Amino acid sequence: MKKSTVELDSFDRKILQLLQRRGRASYVEMAEAANLSESACLRRVRALEESGVIGRYAAVIDERAVGLPLSVFVTVTLSSQSEAALTSFEKAIAGVREVAECYLMTGGSDYLLRLVVRDVDDLERVHAQELTRIPGVVRVSSSIAMRTVVKRVELPL
């Protein structure tokens, strides 16, 4: 589903930049960063939430620190690209806890996944017990990331 673009002014951008760096910033800090009153800042943040620009608030967890050091990129090819097949796959893959990200792709494969797993044995389990059991999956190909070079949580606003 395509969302329409929201027009952001310099105040909105300053608020969003601060929230991306420090999600627990207070309204006082946001107001100071954007050079606004607290009440004006609060109204803008609420408007950004209601418009969907701010989708949710979350903590950025270090995957290694919680025992999930392995990032694996997986391409998945389905037997059909019908709307029903895509919807069925997307519903099923949403229930696989190890899937950190899932993208519908153009090109040779239908989906690109990023899995977070403990080790190769955990990857094998997810592959055998989860991914290849989803109806319509005809091919699964995995690549293990050796090192993360760039991983941003901030958008270039």
PDB file of C-alpha atoms in Angstrom:
ATOM      1  CA  MET A   1       0.000   0.000   0.000  1.00  0.00           C
ATOM      2  CA  LYS A   2       1.387   3.328  -1.059  1.00  0.00           C
ATOM      3  CA  LYS A   3       1.209   6.198   1.403  1.00  0.00           C
ATOM      4  CA  SER A   4       1.131   9.748   0.147  1.00  0.00           C
ATOM      5  CA  THR A   5       4.138  11.921   0.909  1.00  0.00           C
ATOM      6  CA  VAL A   6       3.746  14.373   3.768  1.00  0.00           C
ATOM      7  CA  GLU A   7       5.195  17.860   3.330  1.00  0.00           C
ATOM      8  CA  LEU A   8       7.767  18.475   6.073  1.00  0.00           C
ATOM      9  CA  ASP A   9       9.001  21.923   6.979  1.00  0.00           C
ATOM     10  CA  SER A  10      12.288  22.727   8.726  1.00  0.00           C
ATOM     11  CA  PHE A  11      10.662  22.450  12.176  1.00  0.00           C
ATOM     12  CA  ASP A  12       9.306  18.963  11.409  1.00  0.00           C
ATOM     13  CA  ARG A  13      12.699  17.876  10.053  1.00  0.00           C
ATOM     14  CA  LYS A  14      14.520  19.070  13.177  1.00  0.00           C
ATOM     15  CA  ILE A  15      12.066  17.220  15.418  1.00  0.00           C
ATOM     16  CA  LEU A  16      12.393  14.035  13.342  1.00  0.00           C
ATOM     17  CA  GLN A  17      16.187  14.240  13.224  1.00  0.00           C
ATOM     18  CA  LEU A  18      16.347  14.478  17.005  1.00  0.00           C
ATOM     19  CA  LEU A  19      13.867  11.614  17.487  1.00  0.00           C
ATOM     20  CA  GLN A  20      15.884   9.403  15.121  1.00  0.00           C
ATOM     21  CA  ARG A  21      19.038  10.006  17.178  1.00  0.00           C
ATOM     22  CA  ARG A  22      17.371  10.040  20.594  1.00  0.00           C
ATOM     23  CA  GLY A  23      13.927   8.476  20.605  1.00  0.00           C
ATOM     24  CA  ARG A  24      13.445   9.244  24.297  1.00  0.00           C
ATOM     25  CA  ALA A  25      14.000  12.980  23.873  1.00  0.00           C
ATOM     26  CA  SER A  26      11.564  15.041  25.894  1.00  0.00           C
ATOM     27  CA  TYR A  27       9.229  17.604  24.374  1.00  0.00           C
ATOM     28  CA  VAL A  28      11.390  20.280  26.020  1.00  0.00           C
ATOM     29  CA  GLU A  29      14.469  18.969  24.163  1.00  0.00           C
ATOM     30  CA  MET A  30      12.557  18.664  20.880  1.00  0.00           C
ATOM     31  CA  ALA A  31      11.153  22.181  21.257  1.00  0.00           C
ATOM     32  CA  GLU A  32      14.632  23.578  21.902  1.00  0.00           C
ATOM     33  CA  ALA A  33      16.111  21.717  18.911  1.00  0.00           C
ATOM     34  CA  ALA A  34      13.352  22.978  16.603  1.00  0.00           C
ATOM     35  CA  ASN A  35      13.208  26.463  18.176  1.00  0.00           C
ATOM     36  CA  LEU A  36       9.519  26.062  19.041  1.00  0.00           C
ATOM     37  CA  SER A  37       7.391  26.333  22.159  1.00  0.00           C
ATOM     38  CA  GLU A  38       6.644  23.045  23.926  1.00  0.00           C
ATOM     39  CA  SER A  39       2.961  23.210  22.996  1.00  0.00           C
ATOM     40  CA  ALA A  40       3.742  23.873  19.313  1.00  0.00           C
ATOM     41  CA  CYS A  41       6.228  21.012  19.357  1.00  0.00           C
ATOM     42  CA  LEU A  42       3.694  18.668  20.958  1.00  0.00           C
ATOM     43  CA  ARG A  43       1.116  19.557  18.283  1.00  0.00           C
ATOM     44  CA  ARG A  44       3.625  18.880  15.518  1.00  0.00           C
ATOM     45  CA  VAL A  45       4.703  15.522  16.965  1.00  0.00           C
ATOM     46  CA  ARG A  46       1.062  14.446  17.295  1.00  0.00           C
ATOM     47  CA  ALA A  47       0.410  15.522  13.686  1.00  0.00           C
ATOM     48  CA  LEU A  48       3.464  13.550  12.531  1.00  0.00           C
ATOM     49  CA  GLU A  49       2.158  10.492  14.405  1.00  0.00           C
ATOM     50  CA  GLU A  50      -1.375  10.853  13.025  1.00  0.00           C
ATOM     51  CA  SER A  51      -0.145  11.292   9.438  1.00  0.00           C
ATOM     52  CA  GLY A  52       1.963   8.135   9.723  1.00  0.00           C
ATOM     53  CA  VAL A  53       5.328   9.879   9.374  1.00  0.00           C
ATOM     54  CA  ILE A  54       6.121   8.557  12.857  1.00  0.00           C
ATOM     55  CA  GLY A  55       4.878   4.984  12.679  1.00  0.00           C
ATOM     56  CA  ARG A  56       5.955   3.835  16.124  1.00  0.00           C
ATOM     57  CA  TYR A  57       8.650   4.216  18.749  1.00  0.00           C
ATOM     58  CA  ALA A  58      11.199   1.471  19.370  1.00  0.00           C
ATOM     59  CA  ALA A  59      14.570   0.803  20.955  1.00  0.00           C
ATOM     60  CA  VAL A  60      17.459  -0.204  18.694  1.00  0.00           C
ATOM     61  CA  ILE A  61      18.729  -3.499  20.125  1.00  0.00           C
ATOM     62  CA  ASP A  62      22.249  -4.777  19.510  1.00  0.00           C
ATOM     63  CA  GLU A  63      21.636  -8.151  17.860  1.00  0.00           C
ATOM     64  CA  ARG A  64      24.952  -9.615  19.055  1.00  0.00           C
ATOM     65  CA  ALA A  65      24.296  -8.552  22.644  1.00  0.00           C
ATOM     66  CA  VAL A  66      21.092 -10.599  22.741  1.00  0.00           C
ATOM     67  CA  GLY A  67      22.601 -13.727  21.195  1.00  0.00           C
ATOM     68  CA  LEU A  68      21.616 -13.201  17.547  1.00  0.00           C
ATOM     69  CA  PRO A  69      24.977 -12.441  15.936  1.00  0.00           C
ATOM     70  CA  LEU A  70      24.296 -13.904  12.494  1.00  0.00           C
ATOM     71  CA  SER A  71      22.547 -11.877   9.786  1.00  0.00           C
ATOM     72  CA  VAL A  72      21.527 -13.981   6.825  1.00  0.00           C
ATOM     73  CA  PHE A  73      20.142 -12.639   3.569  1.00  0.00           C
ATOM     74  CA  VAL A  74      17.751 -15.053   1.933  1.00  0.00           C
ATOM     75  CA  THR A  75      16.166 -14.895  -1.500  1.00  0.00           C
ATOM     76  CA  VAL A  76      12.893 -16.757  -1.974  1.00  0.00           C
ATOM     77  CA  THR A  77      11.296 -17.735  -5.260  1.00  0.00           C
ATOM     78  CA  LEU A  78       7.646 -18.740  -5.413  1.00  0.00           C
ATOM     79  CA  SER A  79       5.932 -21.054  -7.895  1.00  0.00           C
ATOM     80  CA  SER A  80       3.475 -18.272  -8.770  1.00  0.00           C
ATOM     81  CA  GLN A  81       3.436 -14.503  -8.541  1.00  0.00           C
ATOM     82  CA  SER A  82      -0.352 -14.254  -8.376  1.00  0.00           C
ATOM     83  CA  GLU A  83      -1.804 -11.893  -5.812  1.00  0.00           C
ATOM     84  CA  ALA A  84      -3.126 -14.849  -3.814  1.00  0.00           C
ATOM     85  CA  ALA A  85       0.309 -16.531  -3.776  1.00  0.00           C
ATOM     86  CA  LEU A  86       2.058 -13.328  -2.677  1.00  0.00           C
ATOM     87  CA  THR A  87      -0.530 -12.642   0.023  1.00  0.00           C
ATOM     88  CA  SER A  88      -0.295 -16.204   1.308  1.00  0.00           C
ATOM     89  CA  PHE A  89       3.508 -16.064   1.480  1.00  0.00           C
ATOM     90  CA  GLU A  90       3.509 -12.662   3.187  1.00  0.00           C
ATOM     91  CA  LYS A  91       1.043 -13.855   5.799  1.00  0.00           C
ATOM     92  CA  ALA A  92       3.147 -16.959   6.490  1.00  0.00           C
ATOM     93  CA  ILE A  93       6.518 -15.165   6.577  1.00  0.00           C
ATOM     94  CA  ALA A  94       5.173 -12.579   9.037  1.00  0.00           C
ATOM     95  CA  GLY A  95       4.896 -15.418  11.551  1.00  0.00           C
ATOM     96  CA  VAL A  96       8.570 -16.410  11.314  1.00  0.00           C
ATOM     97  CA  ARG A  97      10.184 -14.658  14.291  1.00  0.00           C
ATOM     98  CA  GLU A  98      13.706 -14.767  12.852  1.00  0.00           C
ATOM     99  CA  VAL A  99      12.682 -12.608   9.870  1.00  0.00           C
ATOM    100  CA  ALA A 100      13.866  -9.098  10.686  1.00  0.00           C
ATOM    101  CA  GLU A 101      12.992  -7.700   7.248  1.00  0.00           C
ATOM    102  CA  CYS A 102      11.129  -8.909   4.180  1.00  0.00           C
ATOM    103  CA  TYR A 103      10.962  -7.180   0.808  1.00  0.00           C
ATOM    104  CA  LEU A 104       8.992  -7.994  -2.352  1.00  0.00           C
ATOM    105  CA  MET A 105      11.576  -7.708  -5.123  1.00  0.00           C
ATOM    106  CA  THR A 106      11.941  -7.285  -8.841  1.00  0.00           C
ATOM    107  CA  GLY A 107      14.418  -9.496 -10.693  1.00  0.00           C
ATOM    108  CA  GLY A 108      15.255 -13.159 -10.345  1.00  0.00           C
ATOM    109  CA  SER A 109      13.734 -13.800  -6.922  1.00  0.00           C
ATOM    110  CA  ASP A 110      10.395 -12.797  -5.475  1.00  0.00           C
ATOM    111  CA  TYR A 111      11.449 -11.889  -1.917  1.00  0.00           C
ATOM    112  CA  LEU A 112      14.553 -10.816  -0.062  1.00  0.00           C
ATOM    113  CA  LEU A 113      14.631 -11.580   3.664  1.00  0.00           C
ATOM    114  CA  ARG A 114      17.048 -10.669   6.414  1.00  0.00           C
ATOM    115  CA  LEU A 115      17.104 -13.252   9.161  1.00  0.00           C
ATOM    116  CA  VAL A 116      18.734 -12.886  12.562  1.00  0.00           C
ATOM    117  CA  VAL A 117      19.834 -16.205  14.052  1.00  0.00           C
ATOM    118  CA  ARG A 118      22.137 -17.580  16.748  1.00  0.00           C
ATOM    119  CA  ASP A 119      24.338 -19.726  14.523  1.00  0.00           C
ATOM    120  CA  VAL A 120      24.399 -21.959  11.432  1.00  0.00           C
ATOM    121  CA  ASP A 121      22.430 -24.673  13.236  1.00  0.00           C
ATOM    122  CA  ASP A 122      19.703 -22.128  13.979  1.00  0.00           C
ATOM    123  CA  LEU A 123      19.749 -21.070  10.312  1.00  0.00           C
ATOM    124  CA  GLU A 124      19.369 -24.697   9.241  1.00  0.00           C
ATOM    125  CA  ARG A 125      16.376 -25.069  11.568  1.00  0.00           C
ATOM    126  CA  VAL A 126      14.665 -21.957  10.193  1.00  0.00           C
ATOM    127  CA  HIS A 127      15.386 -23.069   6.623  1.00  0.00           C
ATOM    128  CA  ALA A 128      14.090 -26.621   7.101  1.00  0.00           C
ATOM    129  CA  GLN A 129      11.224 -26.059   9.511  1.00  0.00           C
ATOM    130  CA  GLU A 130       9.963 -22.657   8.455  1.00  0.00           C
ATOM    131  CA  LEU A 131      10.964 -21.310   5.040  1.00  0.00           C
ATOM    132  CA  THR A 132      10.784 -24.434   2.886  1.00  0.00           C
ATOM    133  CA  ARG A 133       7.470 -25.478   4.457  1.00  0.00           C
ATOM    134  CA  ILE A 134       5.640 -22.358   3.275  1.00  0.00           C
ATOM    135  CA  PRO A 135       3.297 -23.370   0.442  1.00  0.00           C
ATOM    136  CA  GLY A 136       4.452 -22.141  -2.963  1.00  0.00           C
ATOM    137  CA  VAL A 137       8.138 -21.755  -2.082  1.00  0.00           C
ATOM    138  CA  VAL A 138      10.233 -23.407  -4.790  1.00  0.00           C
ATOM    139  CA  ARG A 139      13.675 -21.990  -4.092  1.00  0.00           C
ATOM    140  CA  VAL A 140      15.509 -20.580  -1.083  1.00  0.00           C
ATOM    141  CA  SER A 141      19.049 -19.244  -1.329  1.00  0.00           C
ATOM    142  CA  SER A 142      21.019 -17.912   1.656  1.00  0.00           C
ATOM    143  CA  SER A 143      24.056 -15.663   2.055  1.00  0.00           C
ATOM    144  CA  ILE A 144      25.632 -15.093   5.467  1.00  0.00           C
ATOM    145  CA  ALA A 145      26.818 -11.570   6.239  1.00  0.00           C
ATOM    146  CA  MET A 146      30.400 -11.680   7.499  1.00  0.00           C
ATOM    147  CA  ARG A 147      30.397  -8.119   8.850  1.00  0.00           C
ATOM    148  CA  THR A 148      28.018  -5.167   8.948  1.00  0.00           C
ATOM    149  CA  VAL A 149      29.678  -2.202   7.265  1.00  0.00           C
ATOM    150  CA  VAL A 150      26.837   0.346   7.325  1.00  0.00           C
ATOM    151  CA  LYS A 151      23.545   0.043   9.194  1.00  0.00           C
ATOM    152  CA  ARG A 152      21.579   3.217   9.616  1.00  0.00           C
ATOM    153  CA  VAL A 153      18.426   3.793  11.578  1.00  0.00           C
ATOM    154  CA  GLU A 154      18.346   7.488  10.633  1.00  0.00           C
ATOM    155  CA  LEU A 155      16.842   8.644   7.349  1.00  0.00           C
ATOM    156  CA  PRO A 156      18.611  11.479   5.501  1.00  0.00           C
ATOM    157  CA  LEU A 157      16.000  14.173   6.156  1.00  0.00           C
TER     158      LEU A 157
END
